[in-house]
Coordinates of C-alpha atoms in Angstrom, one line a residue:
M1313 CA 68.6 -92.2 177.7
L1314 CA 69.0 -88.9 179.6
Q1315 CA 72.3 -89.9 181.1
F1316 CA 73.6 -90.9 177.7
A1317 CA 72.5 -87.6 176.1
A1318 CA 74.3 -85.6 178.8
R1319 CA 77.5 -87.5 178.2
A1320 CA 77.1 -87.2 174.5
G1321 CA 76.9 -83.4 174.8
E1322 CA 80.3 -83.2 176.6
P1323 CA 83.2 -82.4 174.3
K1324 CA 85.5 -85.2 173.6
T1325 CA 89.2 -84.7 174.4
S1326 CA 91.6 -86.3 171.9
P1327 CA 95.0 -87.7 173.0
H1328 CA 96.6 -84.9 171.0
Q1329 CA 94.8 -82.2 173.0
V1330 CA 95.7 -84.0 176.2
L1331 CA 99.4 -83.9 175.3
Q1332 CA 99.1 -80.2 174.3
N1333 CA 97.5 -79.4 177.7
R1334 CA 100.2 -81.3 179.6
A1335 CA 102.9 -79.5 177.6
R1336 CA 101.3 -76.2 178.2
A1337 CA 101.1 -76.9 182.0
A1338 CA 104.7 -78.0 182.0
A1339 CA 105.9 -74.9 180.1
K1340 CA 104.0 -72.6 182.4
E1341 CA 105.4 -74.4 185.5
C1342 CA 108.9 -74.1 184.0
L1343 CA 108.4 -70.4 183.4
M1344 CA 107.1 -69.8 186.9
S1345 CA 110.2 -71.5 188.3
Q1346 CA 112.5 -69.4 186.1
I1347 CA 110.8 -66.2 187.3
A1348 CA 111.1 -67.3 190.9
N1349 CA 114.8 -68.1 190.4
G1350 CA 115.4 -64.8 188.8
S1351 CA 113.8 -62.9 191.6
Q1352 CA 115.9 -64.8 194.1
M1353 CA 119.0 -64.1 192.1
V1354 CA 118.3 -60.4 192.2
K1355 CA 117.7 -60.4 195.9
L1356 CA 120.9 -62.2 196.7
E1357 CA 123.0 -59.8 194.7
K1358 CA 125.2 -57.7 197.0
D1359 CA 126.8 -55.3 194.5
P1360 CA 124.7 -52.0 194.6
D1361 CA 125.9 -51.2 191.0
A1362 CA 124.9 -54.5 189.6
A1363 CA 122.3 -54.5 186.8
F1364 CA 120.1 -57.3 185.5
A1365 CA 118.3 -57.6 182.2
L1366 CA 115.3 -59.8 181.5
V1367 CA 114.7 -61.2 178.0
I1368 CA 111.4 -62.9 177.2
D1369 CA 109.9 -64.0 173.9
G1370 CA 106.3 -64.0 172.8
K1371 CA 105.5 -67.6 173.7
A1372 CA 106.7 -67.2 177.2
L1373 CA 105.0 -63.8 177.5
T1374 CA 101.7 -65.5 176.8
F1375 CA 102.0 -67.4 180.1
A1376 CA 103.6 -64.5 181.9
L1377 CA 100.6 -62.2 181.2
E1378 CA 98.0 -64.6 182.7
D1379 CA 96.3 -63.5 185.9
D1380 CA 98.1 -66.0 188.2
M1381 CA 101.6 -65.1 186.9
K1382 CA 101.5 -61.5 185.7
H1383 CA 102.3 -60.0 189.1
M1384 CA 105.3 -62.2 189.6
F1385 CA 106.5 -61.2 186.1
L1386 CA 106.0 -57.5 186.9
N1387 CA 107.9 -57.8 190.2
L1388 CA 110.9 -59.3 188.4
A1389 CA 110.7 -56.8 185.6
T1390 CA 110.8 -53.8 188.0
E1391 CA 113.9 -55.2 189.7
C1392 CA 115.7 -55.4 186.4
A1393 CA 117.5 -52.5 184.7
S1394 CA 116.0 -53.4 181.3
V1395 CA 113.4 -55.8 180.0
I1396 CA 113.5 -57.0 176.4
C1397 CA 110.3 -58.6 174.9
C1398 CA 111.2 -60.1 171.5
R1399 CA 108.9 -61.5 168.8
V1400 CA 105.7 -60.3 170.5
S1401 CA 102.4 -59.5 168.9
P1402 CA 100.9 -56.0 168.9
R1403 CA 98.3 -57.1 171.5
Q1404 CA 101.1 -58.4 173.8
K1405 CA 102.8 -55.0 173.5
A1406 CA 99.6 -53.2 174.6
L1407 CA 99.1 -55.7 177.5
V1408 CA 102.6 -55.2 178.8
T1409 CA 102.1 -51.5 178.8
R1410 CA 98.8 -51.9 180.6
L1411 CA 100.3 -54.2 183.2
V1412 CA 103.0 -51.6 184.0
K1413 CA 100.6 -48.7 184.0
E1414 CA 98.0 -50.4 186.2
G1415 CA 100.3 -52.5 188.3
L1416 CA 102.7 -49.7 189.3
G1417 CA 100.5 -46.7 189.0
K1418 CA 103.2 -44.9 187.0
T1419 CA 103.1 -42.7 184.0
T1420 CA 104.1 -44.8 181.0
L1421 CA 105.6 -43.7 177.7
A1422 CA 105.6 -45.9 174.5
V1423 CA 107.8 -45.4 171.5
G1424 CA 107.0 -47.0 168.1
D1425 CA 107.6 -46.6 164.4
G1426 CA 105.1 -49.0 162.8
A1427 CA 101.5 -50.1 162.6
N1428 CA 102.2 -52.9 165.0
D1429 CA 103.0 -50.4 167.7
V1430 CA 99.7 -48.4 167.5
G1431 CA 98.1 -50.5 170.3
M1432 CA 101.0 -49.9 172.6
I1433 CA 101.1 -46.2 171.9
Q1434 CA 97.4 -45.8 172.5
E1435 CA 97.6 -47.8 175.7
A1436 CA 100.4 -45.7 177.2
D1437 CA 99.9 -42.4 178.9
I1438 CA 102.3 -40.7 176.4
G1439 CA 102.9 -42.0 172.9
V1440 CA 105.9 -41.1 170.8
G1441 CA 105.8 -42.0 167.1
I1442 CA 108.9 -42.2 164.9
S1443 CA 108.3 -41.3 161.2
G1444 CA 110.2 -43.6 159.0
V1445 CA 110.1 -46.3 156.4
E1446 CA 107.3 -48.2 158.1
G1447 CA 104.7 -45.6 157.4
M1448 CA 102.9 -42.9 159.4
Q1449 CA 100.4 -45.1 161.4
A1450 CA 102.5 -44.8 164.7
V1451 CA 102.9 -41.0 164.2
M1452 CA 99.1 -40.5 163.6
A1453 CA 98.3 -42.4 166.9
S1454 CA 101.0 -40.7 169.0
D1455 CA 101.1 -37.5 171.1
F1456 CA 104.6 -36.5 169.9
S1457 CA 106.4 -37.3 166.7
I1458 CA 110.2 -37.4 166.1
S1459 CA 112.1 -38.3 163.0
Q1460 CA 114.8 -40.4 164.6
F1461 CA 115.1 -42.4 167.8
R1462 CA 118.1 -40.4 169.0
F1463 CA 115.9 -37.3 169.4
L1464 CA 114.1 -39.1 172.2
E1465 CA 116.8 -38.0 174.7
R1466 CA 116.3 -34.3 173.9
L1467 CA 112.5 -34.8 174.0
L1468 CA 112.6 -36.2 177.5
V1469 CA 115.6 -34.6 179.2
V1470 CA 115.2 -31.1 177.8
H1471 CA 111.6 -30.5 176.7
G1472 CA 110.2 -32.9 179.3
H1473 CA 112.0 -31.1 182.1
W1474 CA 111.0 -27.7 180.8
C1475 CA 107.3 -28.6 180.2
Y1476 CA 106.9 -30.2 183.7
K1477 CA 108.3 -27.2 185.5
R1478 CA 106.4 -24.7 183.3
I1479 CA 103.0 -26.4 183.9
A1480 CA 103.6 -26.9 187.6
Q1481 CA 104.6 -23.3 188.2
M1482 CA 101.8 -22.0 186.0
I1483 CA 99.1 -23.9 187.9
C1484 CA 100.5 -23.0 191.3
Y1485 CA 100.7 -19.3 190.2
F1486 CA 97.0 -19.5 189.1
F1487 CA 96.1 -20.6 192.7
Y1488 CA 98.1 -17.8 194.1
K1489 CA 96.8 -15.1 191.8
N1490 CA 93.1 -15.9 192.1
I1491 CA 93.2 -16.5 195.9
T1492 CA 94.9 -13.1 196.3
F1493 CA 92.2 -11.3 194.2
G1494 CA 89.2 -13.3 195.3
L1495 CA 89.7 -13.2 199.1
T1496 CA 89.9 -9.4 199.1
I1497 CA 86.3 -9.3 197.8
F1498 CA 85.3 -11.7 200.6
Y1499 CA 87.0 -9.6 203.2
F1500 CA 85.2 -6.5 202.1
E1501 CA 81.9 -8.3 202.1
A1502 CA 82.5 -9.2 205.7
F1503 CA 83.7 -5.7 206.5
A1504 CA 80.6 -4.2 205.0
G1505 CA 78.2 -6.6 206.8
F1506 CA 77.6 -8.7 203.7
S1507 CA 75.5 -6.0 202.2
G1508 CA 76.3 -7.2 198.6
Q1509 CA 78.4 -4.1 197.8
S1510 CA 81.5 -4.8 195.7
V1511 CA 84.7 -2.9 196.5
Y1512 CA 85.8 -3.1 192.8
D1513 CA 84.2 -1.8 189.7
D1514 CA 82.7 -4.4 187.4
W1515 CA 85.2 -3.6 184.7
F1516 CA 88.1 -4.2 187.0
M1517 CA 86.9 -7.7 187.8
L1518 CA 86.1 -8.4 184.2
L1519 CA 89.6 -7.5 182.9
F1520 CA 91.6 -9.0 185.8
N1521 CA 92.0 -12.5 184.3
V1522 CA 91.3 -11.6 180.7
V1523 CA 93.8 -8.8 180.1
L1524 CA 95.7 -7.5 183.1
T1525 CA 97.2 -10.8 184.3
S1526 CA 96.9 -13.3 181.4
L1527 CA 99.9 -12.5 179.3
P1528 CA 102.5 -13.0 182.1
V1529 CA 101.0 -16.4 182.8
I1530 CA 101.3 -17.3 179.1
S1531 CA 104.9 -16.2 179.0
L1532 CA 105.6 -18.4 182.1
G1533 CA 104.0 -21.4 180.5
V1534 CA 105.7 -21.0 177.1
F1535 CA 109.1 -19.5 177.6
E1536 CA 110.3 -20.4 181.1
Q1537 CA 113.7 -22.2 181.3
D1538 CA 115.4 -22.7 184.6
V1539 CA 118.5 -24.0 182.8
S1540 CA 119.5 -24.1 179.1
A1541 CA 119.1 -27.1 176.8
E1542 CA 122.8 -27.8 176.9
I1543 CA 122.8 -27.9 180.7
C1544 CA 119.8 -30.3 180.7
L1545 CA 121.8 -32.7 178.5
Q1546 CA 124.9 -32.4 180.6
F1547 CA 123.0 -32.9 183.9
P1548 CA 120.4 -35.6 183.2
A1549 CA 119.6 -35.8 186.9
L1550 CA 117.5 -32.7 186.5
Y1551 CA 115.0 -34.8 184.7
Q1552 CA 114.3 -36.6 188.0
Q1553 CA 112.6 -33.5 189.3
G1554 CA 109.6 -34.5 187.2
P1555 CA 109.2 -38.1 188.2
N1556 CA 109.8 -37.2 191.8
N1557 CA 107.0 -34.5 191.5
L1558 CA 109.2 -31.9 193.1
F1559 CA 107.3 -28.8 191.9
F1560 CA 103.7 -30.0 192.1
D1561 CA 103.3 -31.9 195.4
W1562 CA 100.9 -30.9 198.1
Y1563 CA 103.6 -29.1 200.0
R1564 CA 104.2 -26.8 197.0
I1565 CA 100.5 -26.3 196.2
L1566 CA 99.6 -25.4 199.8
G1567 CA 102.6 -23.1 200.0
W1568 CA 101.4 -21.1 197.0
M1569 CA 97.9 -21.1 198.5
G1570 CA 99.3 -19.8 201.8
N1571 CA 101.2 -17.1 199.9
G1572 CA 98.0 -16.0 198.2
L1573 CA 96.2 -16.0 201.6
Y1574 CA 98.9 -13.8 203.1
S1575 CA 99.0 -11.4 200.1
S1576 CA 95.2 -11.0 200.3
L1577 CA 95.3 -10.2 204.0
A1578 CA 98.2 -7.7 203.5
I1579 CA 96.5 -6.0 200.5
F1580 CA 93.1 -5.5 202.2
F1581 CA 94.0 -4.6 205.8
L1582 CA 97.0 -2.4 205.0
N1583 CA 94.9 -0.4 202.6
I1584 CA 92.0 -0.2 205.1
C1585 CA 94.4 1.0 207.8
I1586 CA 96.0 3.6 205.5
F1587 CA 92.9 5.1 204.0
Y1588 CA 90.6 4.7 207.0
D1589 CA 91.1 8.3 208.4
Q1590 CA 93.9 9.7 206.2
A1591 CA 93.3 12.7 203.9
I1592 CA 94.3 11.9 200.3
R1593 CA 93.6 15.3 198.7
S1594 CA 94.9 18.8 199.5
G1595 CA 91.5 19.9 200.6
G1596 CA 91.5 17.4 203.5
Q1597 CA 89.1 14.9 201.9
T1598 CA 89.4 11.3 202.9
G1599 CA 89.2 8.4 200.4
D1600 CA 85.8 7.0 199.4
M1601 CA 85.0 3.4 198.5
A1602 CA 86.0 4.0 194.8
S1603 CA 89.4 5.4 195.9
V1604 CA 90.1 2.5 198.3
G1605 CA 88.9 -0.1 195.8
T1606 CA 91.1 1.3 193.0
T1607 CA 94.1 1.5 195.2
M1608 CA 93.6 -2.1 196.4
F1609 CA 93.2 -3.2 192.8
S1610 CA 96.4 -1.4 191.8
C1611 CA 98.2 -3.2 194.7
I1612 CA 96.9 -6.5 193.4
I1613 CA 98.1 -5.8 189.9
W1614 CA 101.6 -4.8 191.1
A1615 CA 101.8 -7.7 193.6
V1616 CA 100.9 -10.6 191.3
N1617 CA 103.0 -9.3 188.4
M1618 CA 106.0 -8.8 190.7
Q1619 CA 105.4 -12.3 192.0
I1620 CA 105.6 -13.9 188.6
A1621 CA 108.6 -11.8 187.7
L1622 CA 110.4 -13.2 190.8
T1623 CA 109.3 -16.7 189.9
M1624 CA 110.8 -16.6 186.4
S1625 CA 114.3 -17.7 185.8
H1626 CA 114.6 -16.9 182.1
F1627 CA 113.9 -13.4 180.8
T1628 CA 113.6 -12.3 177.2
W1629 CA 112.1 -9.1 175.8
I1630 CA 108.8 -11.0 175.5
Q1631 CA 108.6 -11.6 179.2
H1632 CA 109.5 -8.0 180.0
V1633 CA 106.8 -6.7 177.6
F1634 CA 104.2 -9.0 179.0
V1635 CA 104.9 -8.4 182.7
W1636 CA 105.6 -4.7 182.8
G1637 CA 103.2 -4.1 179.9
S1638 CA 100.4 -5.6 182.0
I1639 CA 101.1 -3.1 184.7
A1640 CA 101.2 -0.2 182.2
T1641 CA 98.0 -1.5 180.6
W1642 CA 96.2 -1.1 184.0
Y1643 CA 97.2 2.6 184.3
V1644 CA 96.3 3.3 180.7
F1645 CA 92.9 1.6 181.2
I1646 CA 92.1 3.5 184.5
V1647 CA 93.0 6.8 183.0
S1648 CA 90.9 6.1 179.8
Y1649 CA 88.1 4.7 181.8
G1650 CA 88.0 7.6 184.1
M1651 CA 87.6 10.0 181.2
A1652 CA 84.3 8.2 180.2
L1653 CA 81.1 9.7 181.5
K1654 CA 79.7 6.2 182.3
S1655 CA 82.5 5.4 184.7
G1656 CA 80.3 6.6 187.6
D1657 CA 82.3 6.9 190.9
N1658 CA 85.5 6.3 189.0
Y1659 CA 85.2 9.5 186.9
K1660 CA 88.7 11.0 186.6
I1661 CA 89.7 9.0 189.6
M1662 CA 93.3 8.7 188.5
T1663 CA 93.9 12.1 187.0
E1664 CA 92.3 14.2 189.7
I1665 CA 92.1 12.1 192.9
L1666 CA 94.7 9.3 193.1
G1667 CA 97.3 10.4 190.7
P1668 CA 98.2 13.7 192.5
A1669 CA 98.0 12.0 195.9
P1670 CA 101.4 10.9 197.3
L1671 CA 99.5 8.6 199.7
Y1672 CA 98.3 6.5 196.8
W1673 CA 101.8 5.9 195.4
A1674 CA 103.3 5.3 198.9
A1675 CA 100.5 2.8 199.7
T1676 CA 101.1 0.9 196.4
L1677 CA 104.8 0.7 197.1
L1678 CA 104.4 -0.4 200.7
V1679 CA 101.7 -3.0 200.1
T1680 CA 103.5 -4.5 197.0
S1681 CA 106.7 -4.8 199.1
A1682 CA 104.9 -6.4 202.0
C1683 CA 103.4 -9.0 199.7
N1684 CA 106.7 -10.0 198.0
I1685 CA 109.3 -9.7 200.7
P1686 CA 108.3 -13.0 202.4
Y1687 CA 108.8 -14.8 199.1
L1688 CA 112.2 -13.1 198.6
I1689 CA 113.2 -14.3 202.1
H1690 CA 112.0 -17.8 201.3
I1691 CA 113.9 -18.2 198.1
S1692 CA 117.0 -16.6 199.6
Y1693 CA 117.0 -19.0 202.4
Q1694 CA 116.4 -22.0 200.1
R1695 CA 119.2 -21.0 197.8
S1696 CA 121.6 -20.4 200.7
C1697 CA 120.8 -23.3 203.0
N1698 CA 118.8 -25.9 201.1
P1699 CA 119.4 -25.4 197.3
L1700 CA 117.9 -27.6 194.7
D1701 CA 119.9 -29.0 191.8
H1702 CA 119.0 -26.3 189.4
H1703 CA 119.8 -23.6 192.0
V1704 CA 123.4 -24.9 192.2
I1705 CA 123.8 -25.0 188.4
Q1706 CA 122.3 -21.5 188.0
E1707 CA 124.8 -20.2 190.5
I1708 CA 127.7 -22.0 188.8
K1709 CA 126.8 -20.5 185.4
Y1710 CA 126.1 -17.0 186.8
L1711 CA 129.6 -16.9 188.5
R1712 CA 131.2 -18.5 185.5
K1713 CA 132.6 -21.3 187.6
D1714 CA 132.2 -23.7 184.7
V1715 CA 134.8 -21.7 182.7
E1716 CA 137.1 -20.7 185.5
D1717 CA 137.2 -24.1 187.4
Q1718 CA 136.9 -26.9 184.9
T1719 CA 137.8 -29.5 187.6
M1720 CA 134.8 -28.5 189.7
W1721 CA 132.5 -28.4 186.7
K1722 CA 133.5 -32.0 185.7
R1723 CA 133.0 -33.2 189.3
E1724 CA 129.5 -31.7 189.4
R1725 CA 128.6 -33.3 186.0
S1726 CA 129.8 -36.7 187.3
K1727 CA 127.5 -36.4 190.3
A1728 CA 124.5 -36.0 188.0
R1729 CA 125.1 -39.5 186.5
Q1730 CA 124.3 -42.6 188.4
R1731 CA 126.9 -45.3 188.5
T1732 CA 125.8 -48.5 186.8
K1733 CA 127.1 -51.6 185.0
I1734 CA 124.4 -51.4 182.4
G1735 CA 125.9 -51.9 178.9
F1736 CA 129.3 -52.6 180.4
T1737 CA 130.3 -55.2 177.8
A1738 CA 128.9 -53.0 175.0
R1739 CA 131.1 -50.1 176.2
V1740 CA 134.1 -52.3 176.4
D1741 CA 133.6 -53.6 172.9
A1742 CA 133.1 -50.0 171.6
K1743 CA 136.3 -48.9 173.3
I1744 CA 138.2 -51.9 171.7
K1745 CA 136.8 -51.0 168.3
Q1746 CA 137.9 -47.4 168.8
I1747 CA 141.4 -48.3 169.8
K1748 CA 141.6 -50.7 166.8
G1749 CA 140.5 -47.9 164.5
R1750 CA 143.1 -45.5 165.9
L1751 CA 145.8 -48.2 165.5
H1752 CA 144.7 -48.9 161.9
K1753 CA 144.9 -45.2 161.0
K1754 CA 148.4 -44.9 162.4
S1755 CA 149.7 -48.2 160.9
P1756 CA 147.6 -49.2 157.9
S1757 CA 149.8 -52.2 157.2
L1758 CA 149.5 -53.5 160.8
T1759 CA 147.3 -56.6 161.2
I1760 CA 145.6 -57.1 164.6
H1761 CA 144.9 -60.7 165.5
T1762 CA 142.4 -61.6 168.3
V1763 CA 143.2 -64.7 170.3
A1764 CA 140.1 -66.5 171.5

């Protein structure tokens, strides 16, 4: 009885289900064989400009996304120039996106225009929705919205390139700016035997990041353009600076941190050496801690704002107002603050002590130059001996070589485009249609016959 009950509880398999399972296993085995043959075909191809395309429908994708086959499918897909998944469900779109994102560890972008693309857009790192006849569901779920698919080129090649470089430079500059300012406080603490005495007034430290150095950073992150939009479209190879992480790798980050360390050392020790036993007033008085601290802070304001001015490639009146206005704001503040009775040791420090002293202005000029000359040497060497792509383009545009030497300009533009056979037949068909259209305009009565 027990044995009979156990067998009775087992599900019965009908002949139809058996046939379905066998057909499923045969289809899966056939698909696996096709994927293996495709990978072998790609490996045996000797033409470096050859391009392959993979076309797969929803039924085959069901097997390809299973655990025992998805890595084979991903390896073949990455070796192809394009992959077309047709007649797939919204869930399959999201699964393919997840497979690429997790399997390759790359940043993924999904583009969609309908409600069936919402899952794919949400699964990708960056979602782009196209507003059209299929509703606004894709737009509401996306990070960026465009009205037509053709605007995707400008979104990626122009704004993608600009935004990557702006954010990378802005973050690296933040490291530099705060290391330069913060380490001078630490140096003085060690110089004063860790007594807890600060070399700067509390108002100086409060206004450093909030007022005196904030607007230039905003202008760098919003308005910076290494090249114009037209140049980005003419040289699509500039976009590869982002995927290659050219401006935000560890070499670049550590370089900016090292620049901040050097600037902090130069600002602190040069000021200590200058004001240690030198008279700054006509009566022979040497500088006190307030004078030294104010001079050091003036050097920091000049150095970090000059550094961001050297970093920028694109200047408008807004950048000029923000950068030089921040330096002017510092002097307006120190004069106004010195007039207040609650300023303590900084009472009239600019109008009566530092302002009339030539040593203060000479020290500010010397220290600021010492902080920025190494960066000038670095960028001069890089542009002369090891220029990047945008350096070459900037020099060509500055010297007007694109106008004077059209042959050279066309040659440089051709270098920015990778040779490929992708879309070869489509381009041939388009050229034939174009020629036919021209012939039809010249001879309306002429009939063109195509021989198969």
